[in-house]
CSV table of C-alpha atoms in Angstrom, one decimal:
chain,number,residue,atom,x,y,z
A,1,UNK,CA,38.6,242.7,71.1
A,2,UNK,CA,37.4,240.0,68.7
A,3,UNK,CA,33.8,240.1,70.2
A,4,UNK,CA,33.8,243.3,68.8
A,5,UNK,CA,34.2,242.4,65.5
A,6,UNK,CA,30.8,241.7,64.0
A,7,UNK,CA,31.2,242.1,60.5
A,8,UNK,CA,34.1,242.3,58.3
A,9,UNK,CA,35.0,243.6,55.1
A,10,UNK,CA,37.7,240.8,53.2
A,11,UNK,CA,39.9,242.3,50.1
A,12,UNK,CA,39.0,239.3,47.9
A,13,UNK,CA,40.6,237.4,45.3
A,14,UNK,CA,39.5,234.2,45.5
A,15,UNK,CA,42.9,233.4,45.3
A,16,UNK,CA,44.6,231.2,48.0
A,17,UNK,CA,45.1,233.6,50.8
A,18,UNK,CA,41.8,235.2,50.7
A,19,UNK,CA,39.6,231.8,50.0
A,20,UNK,CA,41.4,230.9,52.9
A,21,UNK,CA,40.9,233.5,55.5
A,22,UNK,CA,36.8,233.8,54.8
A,23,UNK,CA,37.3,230.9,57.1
A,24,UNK,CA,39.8,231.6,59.5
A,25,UNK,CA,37.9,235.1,60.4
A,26,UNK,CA,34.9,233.3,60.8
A,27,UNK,CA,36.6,230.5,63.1
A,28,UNK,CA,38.2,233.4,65.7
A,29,UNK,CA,35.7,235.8,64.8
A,30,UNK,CA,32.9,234.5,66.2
A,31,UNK,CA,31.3,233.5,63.4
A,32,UNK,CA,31.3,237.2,62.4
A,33,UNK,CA,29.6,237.9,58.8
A,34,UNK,CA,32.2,238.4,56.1
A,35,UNK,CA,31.7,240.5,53.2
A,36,UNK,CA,33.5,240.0,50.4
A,37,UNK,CA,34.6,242.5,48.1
A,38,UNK,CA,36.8,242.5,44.9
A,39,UNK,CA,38.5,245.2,43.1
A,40,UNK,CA,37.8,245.1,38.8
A,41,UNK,CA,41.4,246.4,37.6
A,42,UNK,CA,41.3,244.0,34.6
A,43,UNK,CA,41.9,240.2,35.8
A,44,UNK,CA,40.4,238.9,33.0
A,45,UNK,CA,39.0,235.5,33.8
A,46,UNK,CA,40.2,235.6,37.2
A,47,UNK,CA,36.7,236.7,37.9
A,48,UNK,CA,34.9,234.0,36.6
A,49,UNK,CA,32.8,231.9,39.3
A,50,UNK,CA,33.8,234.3,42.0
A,51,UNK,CA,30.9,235.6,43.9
A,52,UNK,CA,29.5,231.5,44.2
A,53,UNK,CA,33.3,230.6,45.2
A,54,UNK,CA,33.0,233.9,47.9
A,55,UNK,CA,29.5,232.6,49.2
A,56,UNK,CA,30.1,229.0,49.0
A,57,UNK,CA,33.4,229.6,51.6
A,58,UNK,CA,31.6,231.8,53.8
A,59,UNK,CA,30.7,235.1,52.6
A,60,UNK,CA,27.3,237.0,53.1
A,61,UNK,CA,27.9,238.9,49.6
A,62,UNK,CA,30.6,239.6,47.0
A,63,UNK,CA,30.6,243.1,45.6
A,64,UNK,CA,32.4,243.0,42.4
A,65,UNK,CA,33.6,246.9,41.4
A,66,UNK,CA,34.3,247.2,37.6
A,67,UNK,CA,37.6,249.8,38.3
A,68,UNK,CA,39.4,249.2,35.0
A,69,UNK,CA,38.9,252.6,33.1
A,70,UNK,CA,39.5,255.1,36.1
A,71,UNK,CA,42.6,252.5,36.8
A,72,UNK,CA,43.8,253.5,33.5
A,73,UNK,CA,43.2,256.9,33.3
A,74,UNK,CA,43.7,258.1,37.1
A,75,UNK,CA,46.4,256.0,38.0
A,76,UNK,CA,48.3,254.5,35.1
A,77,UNK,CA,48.3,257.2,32.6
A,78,UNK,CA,49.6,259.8,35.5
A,79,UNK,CA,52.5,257.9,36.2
A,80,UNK,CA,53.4,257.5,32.6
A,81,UNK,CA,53.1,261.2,32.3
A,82,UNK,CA,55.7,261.7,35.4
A,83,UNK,CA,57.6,258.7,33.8
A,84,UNK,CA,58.1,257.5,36.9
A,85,UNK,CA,59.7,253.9,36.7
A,86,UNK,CA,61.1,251.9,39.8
A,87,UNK,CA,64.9,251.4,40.0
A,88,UNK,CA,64.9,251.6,36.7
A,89,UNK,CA,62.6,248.7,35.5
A,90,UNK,CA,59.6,248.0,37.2
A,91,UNK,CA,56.4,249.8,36.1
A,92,UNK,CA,54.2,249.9,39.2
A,93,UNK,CA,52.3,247.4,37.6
A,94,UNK,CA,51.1,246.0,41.4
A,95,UNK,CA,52.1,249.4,43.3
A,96,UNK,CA,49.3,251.5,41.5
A,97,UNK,CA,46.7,248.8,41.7
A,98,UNK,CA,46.4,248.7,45.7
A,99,UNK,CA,45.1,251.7,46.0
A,100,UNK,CA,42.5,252.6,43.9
A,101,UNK,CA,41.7,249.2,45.2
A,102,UNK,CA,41.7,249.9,49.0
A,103,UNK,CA,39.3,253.1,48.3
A,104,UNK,CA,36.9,251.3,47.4
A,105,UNK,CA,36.6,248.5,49.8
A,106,UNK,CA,37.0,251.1,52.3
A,107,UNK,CA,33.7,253.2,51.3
A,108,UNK,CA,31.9,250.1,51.1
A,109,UNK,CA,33.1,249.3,54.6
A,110,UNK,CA,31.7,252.6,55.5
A,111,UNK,CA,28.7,252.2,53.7
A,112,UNK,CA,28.1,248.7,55.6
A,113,UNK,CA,28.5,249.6,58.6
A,114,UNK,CA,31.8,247.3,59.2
A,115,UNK,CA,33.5,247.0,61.8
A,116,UNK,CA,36.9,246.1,60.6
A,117,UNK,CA,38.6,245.5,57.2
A,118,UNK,CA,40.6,242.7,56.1
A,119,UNK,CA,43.0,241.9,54.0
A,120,UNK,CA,45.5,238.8,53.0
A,121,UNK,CA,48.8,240.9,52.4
A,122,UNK,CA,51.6,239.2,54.1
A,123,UNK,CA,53.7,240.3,56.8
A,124,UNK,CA,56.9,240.3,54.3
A,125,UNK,CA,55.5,242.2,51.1
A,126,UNK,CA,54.6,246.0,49.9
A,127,UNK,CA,50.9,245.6,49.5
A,128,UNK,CA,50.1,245.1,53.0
A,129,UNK,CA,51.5,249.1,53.7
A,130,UNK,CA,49.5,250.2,50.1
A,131,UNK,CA,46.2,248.9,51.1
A,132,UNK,CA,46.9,250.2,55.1
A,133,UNK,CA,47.7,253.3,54.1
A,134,UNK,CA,44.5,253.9,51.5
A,135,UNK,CA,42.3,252.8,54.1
A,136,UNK,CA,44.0,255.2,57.1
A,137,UNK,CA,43.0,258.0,54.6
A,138,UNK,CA,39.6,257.0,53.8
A,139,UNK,CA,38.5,255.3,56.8
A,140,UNK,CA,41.0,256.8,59.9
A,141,UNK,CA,39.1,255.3,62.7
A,142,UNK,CA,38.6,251.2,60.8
A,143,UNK,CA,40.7,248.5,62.2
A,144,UNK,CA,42.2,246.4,60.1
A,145,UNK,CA,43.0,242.5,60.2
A,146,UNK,CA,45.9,241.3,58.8
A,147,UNK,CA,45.9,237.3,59.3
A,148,UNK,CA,49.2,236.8,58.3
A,149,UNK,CA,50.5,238.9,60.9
A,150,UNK,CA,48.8,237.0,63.5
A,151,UNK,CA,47.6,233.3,62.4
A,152,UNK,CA,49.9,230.3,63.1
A,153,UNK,CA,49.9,229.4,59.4
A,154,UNK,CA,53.5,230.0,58.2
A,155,UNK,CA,53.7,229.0,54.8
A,156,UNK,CA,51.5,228.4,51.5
A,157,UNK,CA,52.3,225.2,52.3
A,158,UNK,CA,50.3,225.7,55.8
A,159,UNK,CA,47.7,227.2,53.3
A,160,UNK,CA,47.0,224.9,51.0
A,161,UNK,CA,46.9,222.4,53.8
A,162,UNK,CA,44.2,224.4,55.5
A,163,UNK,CA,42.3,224.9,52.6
A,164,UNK,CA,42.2,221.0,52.0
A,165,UNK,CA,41.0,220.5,55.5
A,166,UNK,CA,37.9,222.8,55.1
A,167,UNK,CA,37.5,221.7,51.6
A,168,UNK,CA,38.0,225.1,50.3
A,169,UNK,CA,38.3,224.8,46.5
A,170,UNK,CA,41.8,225.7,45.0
A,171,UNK,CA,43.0,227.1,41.1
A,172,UNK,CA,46.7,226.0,42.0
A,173,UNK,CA,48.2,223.1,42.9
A,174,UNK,CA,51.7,222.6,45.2
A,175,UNK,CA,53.7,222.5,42.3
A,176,UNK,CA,51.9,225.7,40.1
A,177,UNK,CA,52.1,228.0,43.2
A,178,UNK,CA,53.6,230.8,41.8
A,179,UNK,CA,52.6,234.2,43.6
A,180,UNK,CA,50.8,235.6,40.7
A,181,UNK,CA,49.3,239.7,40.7
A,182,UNK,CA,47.4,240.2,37.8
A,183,UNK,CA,45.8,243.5,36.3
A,184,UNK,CA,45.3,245.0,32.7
A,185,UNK,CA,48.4,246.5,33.5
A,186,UNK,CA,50.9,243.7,34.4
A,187,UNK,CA,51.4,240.4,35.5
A,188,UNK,CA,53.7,239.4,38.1
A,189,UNK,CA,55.2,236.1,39.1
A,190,UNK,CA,57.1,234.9,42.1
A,191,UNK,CA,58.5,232.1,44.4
A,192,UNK,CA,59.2,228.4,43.7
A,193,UNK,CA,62.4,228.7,41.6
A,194,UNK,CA,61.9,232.3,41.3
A,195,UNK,CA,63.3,232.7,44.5
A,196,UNK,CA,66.8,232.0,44.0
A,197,UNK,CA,68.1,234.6,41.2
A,198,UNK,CA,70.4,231.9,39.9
A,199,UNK,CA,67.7,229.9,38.3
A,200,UNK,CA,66.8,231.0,34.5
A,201,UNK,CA,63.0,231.9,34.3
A,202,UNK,CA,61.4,229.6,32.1
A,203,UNK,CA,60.2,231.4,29.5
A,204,UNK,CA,59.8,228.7,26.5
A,205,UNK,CA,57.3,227.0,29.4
A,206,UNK,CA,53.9,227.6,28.1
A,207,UNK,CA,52.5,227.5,31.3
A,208,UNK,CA,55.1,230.4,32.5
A,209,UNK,CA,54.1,233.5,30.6
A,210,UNK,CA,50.5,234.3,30.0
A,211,UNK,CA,50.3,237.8,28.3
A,212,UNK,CA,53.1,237.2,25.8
A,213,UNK,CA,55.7,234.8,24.3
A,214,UNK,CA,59.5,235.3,25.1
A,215,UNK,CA,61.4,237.4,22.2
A,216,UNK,CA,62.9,233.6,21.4
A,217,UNK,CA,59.7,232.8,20.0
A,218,UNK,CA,58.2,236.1,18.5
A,219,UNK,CA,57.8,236.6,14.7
A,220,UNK,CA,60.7,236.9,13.0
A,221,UNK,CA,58.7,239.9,10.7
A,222,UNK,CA,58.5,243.2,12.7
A,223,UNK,CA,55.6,244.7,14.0
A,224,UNK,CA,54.8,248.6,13.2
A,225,UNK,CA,52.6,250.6,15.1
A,226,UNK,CA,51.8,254.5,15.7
A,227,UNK,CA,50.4,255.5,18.9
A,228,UNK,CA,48.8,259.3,19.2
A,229,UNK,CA,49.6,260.9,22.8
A,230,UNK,CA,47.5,264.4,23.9
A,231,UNK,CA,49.0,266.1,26.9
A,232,UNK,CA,51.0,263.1,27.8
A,233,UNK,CA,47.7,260.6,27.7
A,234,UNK,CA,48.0,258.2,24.9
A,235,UNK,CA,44.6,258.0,22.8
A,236,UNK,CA,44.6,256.6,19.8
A,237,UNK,CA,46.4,253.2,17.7
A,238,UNK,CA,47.0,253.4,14.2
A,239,UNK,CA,44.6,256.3,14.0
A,240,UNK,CA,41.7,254.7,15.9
A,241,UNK,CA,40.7,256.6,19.0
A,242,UNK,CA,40.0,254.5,22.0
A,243,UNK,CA,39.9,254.7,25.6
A,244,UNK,CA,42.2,253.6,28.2
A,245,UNK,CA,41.2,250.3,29.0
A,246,UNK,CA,40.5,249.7,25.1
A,247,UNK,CA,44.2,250.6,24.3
A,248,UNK,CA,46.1,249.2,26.7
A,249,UNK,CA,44.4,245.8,25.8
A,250,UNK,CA,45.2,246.3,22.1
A,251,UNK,CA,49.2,247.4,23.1
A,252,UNK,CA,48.8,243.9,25.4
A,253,UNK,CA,47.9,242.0,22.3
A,254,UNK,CA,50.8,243.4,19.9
A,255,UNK,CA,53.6,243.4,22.5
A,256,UNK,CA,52.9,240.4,23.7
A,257,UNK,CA,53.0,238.6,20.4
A,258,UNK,CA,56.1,240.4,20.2
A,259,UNK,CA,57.8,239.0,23.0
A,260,UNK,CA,57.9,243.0,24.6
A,261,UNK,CA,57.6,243.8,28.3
A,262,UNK,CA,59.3,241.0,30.0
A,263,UNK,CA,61.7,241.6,32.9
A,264,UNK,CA,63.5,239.6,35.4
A,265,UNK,CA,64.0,241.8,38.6
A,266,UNK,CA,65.6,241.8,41.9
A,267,UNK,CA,63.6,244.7,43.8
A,268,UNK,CA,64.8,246.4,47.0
A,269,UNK,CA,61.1,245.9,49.0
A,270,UNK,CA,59.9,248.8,51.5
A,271,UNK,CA,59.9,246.4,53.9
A,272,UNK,CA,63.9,246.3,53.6
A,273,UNK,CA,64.4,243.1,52.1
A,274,UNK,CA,65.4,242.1,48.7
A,275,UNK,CA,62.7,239.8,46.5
A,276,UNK,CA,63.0,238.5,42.5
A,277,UNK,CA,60.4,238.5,40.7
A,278,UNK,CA,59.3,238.2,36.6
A,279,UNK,CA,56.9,240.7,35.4
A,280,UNK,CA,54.8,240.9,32.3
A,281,UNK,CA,53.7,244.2,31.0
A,282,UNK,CA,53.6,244.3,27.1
A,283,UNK,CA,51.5,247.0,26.4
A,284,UNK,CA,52.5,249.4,29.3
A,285,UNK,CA,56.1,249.1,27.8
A,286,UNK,CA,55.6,250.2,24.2
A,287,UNK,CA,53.1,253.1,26.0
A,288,UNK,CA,56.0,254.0,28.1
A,289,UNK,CA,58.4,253.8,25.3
A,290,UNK,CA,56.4,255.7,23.0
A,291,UNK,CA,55.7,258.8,25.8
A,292,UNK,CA,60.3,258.9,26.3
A,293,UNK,CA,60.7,259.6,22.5
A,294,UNK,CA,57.7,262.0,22.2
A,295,UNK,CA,59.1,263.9,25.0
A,296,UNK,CA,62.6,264.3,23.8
A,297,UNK,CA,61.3,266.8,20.8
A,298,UNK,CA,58.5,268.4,22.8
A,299,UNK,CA,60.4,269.0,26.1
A,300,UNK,CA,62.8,271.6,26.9
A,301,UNK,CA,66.1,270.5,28.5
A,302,UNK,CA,65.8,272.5,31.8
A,303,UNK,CA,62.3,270.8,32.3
A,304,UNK,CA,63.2,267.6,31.1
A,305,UNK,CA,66.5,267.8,33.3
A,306,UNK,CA,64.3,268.5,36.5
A,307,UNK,CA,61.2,265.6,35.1
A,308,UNK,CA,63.9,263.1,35.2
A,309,UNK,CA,64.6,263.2,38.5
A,310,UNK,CA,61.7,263.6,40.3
A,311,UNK,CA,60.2,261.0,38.6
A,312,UNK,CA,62.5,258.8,40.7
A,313,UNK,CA,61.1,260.2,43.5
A,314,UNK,CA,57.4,259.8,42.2
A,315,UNK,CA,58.1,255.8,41.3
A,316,UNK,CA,59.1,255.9,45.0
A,317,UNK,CA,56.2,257.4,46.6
A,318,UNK,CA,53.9,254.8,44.1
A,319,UNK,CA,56.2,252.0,45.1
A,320,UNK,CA,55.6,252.7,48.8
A,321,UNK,CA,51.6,252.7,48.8
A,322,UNK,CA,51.5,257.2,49.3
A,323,UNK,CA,49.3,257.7,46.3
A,324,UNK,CA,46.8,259.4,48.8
A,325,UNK,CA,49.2,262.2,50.3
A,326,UNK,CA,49.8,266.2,49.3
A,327,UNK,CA,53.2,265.4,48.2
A,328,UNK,CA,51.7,262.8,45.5
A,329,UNK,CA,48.8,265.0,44.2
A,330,UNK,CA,51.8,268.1,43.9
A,331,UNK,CA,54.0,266.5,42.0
A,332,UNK,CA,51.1,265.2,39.9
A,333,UNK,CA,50.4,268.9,39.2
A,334,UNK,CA,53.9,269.6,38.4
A,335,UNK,CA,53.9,267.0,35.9
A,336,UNK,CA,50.7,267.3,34.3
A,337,UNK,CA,52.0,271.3,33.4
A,338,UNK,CA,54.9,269.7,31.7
A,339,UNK,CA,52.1,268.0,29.7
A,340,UNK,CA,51.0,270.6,28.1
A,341,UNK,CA,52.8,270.3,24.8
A,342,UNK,CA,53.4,266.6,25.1
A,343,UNK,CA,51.3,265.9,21.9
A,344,UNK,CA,51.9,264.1,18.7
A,345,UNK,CA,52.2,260.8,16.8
A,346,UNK,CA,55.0,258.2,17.9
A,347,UNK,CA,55.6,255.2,14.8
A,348,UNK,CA,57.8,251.7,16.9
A,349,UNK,CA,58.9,249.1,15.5
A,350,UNK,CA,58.6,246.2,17.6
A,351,UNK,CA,61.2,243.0,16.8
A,352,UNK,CA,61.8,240.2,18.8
A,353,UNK,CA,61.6,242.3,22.3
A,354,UNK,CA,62.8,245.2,20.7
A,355,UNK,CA,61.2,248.4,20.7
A,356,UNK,CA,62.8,250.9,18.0
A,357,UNK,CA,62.2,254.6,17.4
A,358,UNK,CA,60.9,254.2,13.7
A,359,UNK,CA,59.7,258.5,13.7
A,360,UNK,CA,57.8,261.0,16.2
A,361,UNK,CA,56.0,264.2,15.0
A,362,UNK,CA,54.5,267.2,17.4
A,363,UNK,CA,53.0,270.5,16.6
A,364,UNK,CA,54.6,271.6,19.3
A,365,UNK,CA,58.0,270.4,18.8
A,366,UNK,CA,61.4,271.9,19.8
A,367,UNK,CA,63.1,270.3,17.2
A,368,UNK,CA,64.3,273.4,14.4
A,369,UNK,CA,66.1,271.2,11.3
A,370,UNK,CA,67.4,274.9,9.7
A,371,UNK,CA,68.8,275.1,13.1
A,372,UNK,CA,70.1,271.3,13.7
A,373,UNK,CA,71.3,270.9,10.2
A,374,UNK,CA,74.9,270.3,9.4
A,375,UNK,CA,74.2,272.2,5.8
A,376,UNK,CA,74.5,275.8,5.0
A,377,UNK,CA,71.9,277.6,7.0
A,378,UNK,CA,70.8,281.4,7.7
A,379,UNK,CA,69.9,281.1,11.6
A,380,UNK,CA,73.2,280.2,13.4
A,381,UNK,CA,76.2,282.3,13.2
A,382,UNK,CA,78.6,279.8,14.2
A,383,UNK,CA,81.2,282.5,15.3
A,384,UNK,CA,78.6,283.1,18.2
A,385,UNK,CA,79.9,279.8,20.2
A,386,UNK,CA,83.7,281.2,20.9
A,387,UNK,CA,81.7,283.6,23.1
A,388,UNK,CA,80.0,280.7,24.9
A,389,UNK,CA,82.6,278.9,25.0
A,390,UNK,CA,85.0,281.7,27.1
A,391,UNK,CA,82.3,282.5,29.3
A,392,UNK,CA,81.5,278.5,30.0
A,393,UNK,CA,85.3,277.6,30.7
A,394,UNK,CA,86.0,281.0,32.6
A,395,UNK,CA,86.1,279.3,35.9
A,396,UNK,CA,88.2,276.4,34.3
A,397,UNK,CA,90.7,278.5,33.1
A,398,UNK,CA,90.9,280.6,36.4
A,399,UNK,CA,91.3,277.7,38.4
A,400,UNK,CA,94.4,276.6,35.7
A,401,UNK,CA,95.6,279.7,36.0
A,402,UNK,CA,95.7,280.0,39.8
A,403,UNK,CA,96.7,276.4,40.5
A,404,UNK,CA,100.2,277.3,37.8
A,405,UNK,CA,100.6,280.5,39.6
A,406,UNK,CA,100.5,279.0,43.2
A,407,UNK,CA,103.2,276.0,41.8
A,408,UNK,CA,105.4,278.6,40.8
A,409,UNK,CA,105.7,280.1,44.8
């Protein structure tokens, strides 16, 4: 019943939907009191001027949470040790954000004494099922309003127009609305031409991408640098340790000079549809990169064999908003044991787009040269394989054999 509904906790932005809906919940809400609260995972500027935007729309208060370093290190930096990467090229750059997100505004709600919490997801996208399902595990009993599920606006277009009737102040204008998701992770854009996959991204548009430059327009001299990974957790550039939030910006800043991190996607949705979108994550790529070619010397195959595939499954369970489940915080444990030995130096070369392997080192590598060498060497009796080898192809030559034997009846 909205009589009930006294005070509300809003997901906020100040971006379009949410400016929007401090409104709307306060028109069919009975004027209830709106608090506002916005998630720090490294917008940048996106910040600026929020709080008086938040009260001048209709908010009581704007808590601003500064999230950015246990974003990094609880959330990014685990799924980079999993290597979990969705259908093959999306890094969870939005998918991992929600949550750590949605904890937060639901303890606050908690903490306030709210009687609902709110959020601007729409009815079509992922995020509405990653914030929904955050909140069920730290607020079970909080209802949640979901305008877009419910409200006779339709379109952005309905949005904007809204917004223009009750003089809410807008960043965008009809022709700039890309969907835009922004972290210190990613940036993602989509709709307007985006929307049909036959249209070329415009990448030489300077207005287009924001955390880099296309690989068209990166230096034509490459870039080196050496990043230094303990237990699967990158920690240092060039020698200089930082922490999380410090090196991911300083891998944003090369890469995207670089023109590295850029992809043009056509995602299968959890909500069953298909959507395109451009995403923009320089410095998670070279991080990502970096972690592959450390692995393949520090690794053994069996464990490597079985990491590979169930970081499909982990990209999934990210993907799909179930960071807060016993399956999620397992396989976290399985892969932060294959971590152990996942230490060492990685040197790239970045070029143009490029990432290239330019050397790795580990104290704990697997990788024997007096073993691997194609020179004279003391280790490998090489007469030791033709015993493999019958062993391996026994049931191959059995099956030959039988098969000839049958044809011959």
């Amino acid at each position: 019943m909205t009589k009930d509904i006294k005070k509300v906790v809003l997901a906020y932005s100040g971006g379009l939907d949410t400016s929007v809906i401090i409104s709307w919940l306060k028109e069919n809400y009975n004027n209830c009191e709106v608090i506002a609260v916005s998630g720090d995972v490294g917008q940048g500027t996106e910040l600026d001027g929020l709080e008086e935007k938040a009260l001048k729309t209709g908010a009581s208060k704007l808590y601003i949470e500064d999230l950015t370093e246990e974003f990094v290190q609880d959330y990014i930096f685990p799924t980079v040790q999993a290597g979990a990467v969705y259908e093959n090229q999306y890094l969870l750059g939005t998918s991992f954000a929600r949550p750590i997100i949605a904890k937060r505004i639901a303890e606050i709600a908690i903490k306030e004494g709210a009687d609902a919490i709110c959020h601007g997801c729409t009815g079509k996208g992922n995020d509405q099922v990653r914030f929904e399902l955050a909140i069920k595990a730290f607020a079970p009993d909080m209802k949640i309003i979901a305008p877009w599920r419910i409200w006779d606006i339709k379109s952005r277009e309905d949005e904007i127009n809204y917004a223009e009737s009750h003089n809410i102040p807008l960043k965008i204008s009809r022709e700039t609305n890309y969907s835009k998701d922004k972290n210190i992770w990613h940036l993602s854009h989509e709709g307007l031409d985006l929307e049909d996959p036959a249209n070329e991204p415009k990448y030489e548009d300077p207005n287009f991408l924001e955390m880099g430059v296309s690989p068209m327009m990166a230096p034509d001299k490459p870039t080196y640098v050496t990043i230094h990974f303990e237990k699967g957790v990158p920690t240092a550039i060039d020698g200089v340790t930082m922490n999380g939030k410090q090196l991911v910006e300083k891998l944003n800043k090369i890469g995207g000079a670089n023109g590295i991190g850029i992809i043009d996607l056509v995602e299968n949705r959890l909500v069953g549809m298909k959507s395109r979108g451009v995403y923009e994550t320089p410095g998670g790529t070279i991080i990502y990169k970096a972690h592959e070619i450390l692995e393949t010397i520090t690794l053994d195959k069996e464990t490597a064999r079985v990491k590979q595939y169930l970081s499909i499954k982990f990209a999934d369970i990210v993907y799909n908003g179930q960071w807060f489940t016993p399956l999620r915080e397992a396989m976290s444990a399985f892969f932060t044991e294959t971590q152990k030995t996942v230490t060492g130096d990685v040197k790239l070369k970045l070029y143009k787009g490029n990432i290239i392997n330019a050397g790795v080192t580990s104290p704990y590598t697997l990788y024997d040269e007096e073993v691997a060498t194609f020179d004279e060497d003391n280790v490998y009796n090489q007469s030791d394989s033709a015993g493999f080898i019958n062993l391996f192809g026994l049931p191959i030559q059995v099956k030959a054999k039988l098969d000839k034997k049958r044809e011959n009846n």
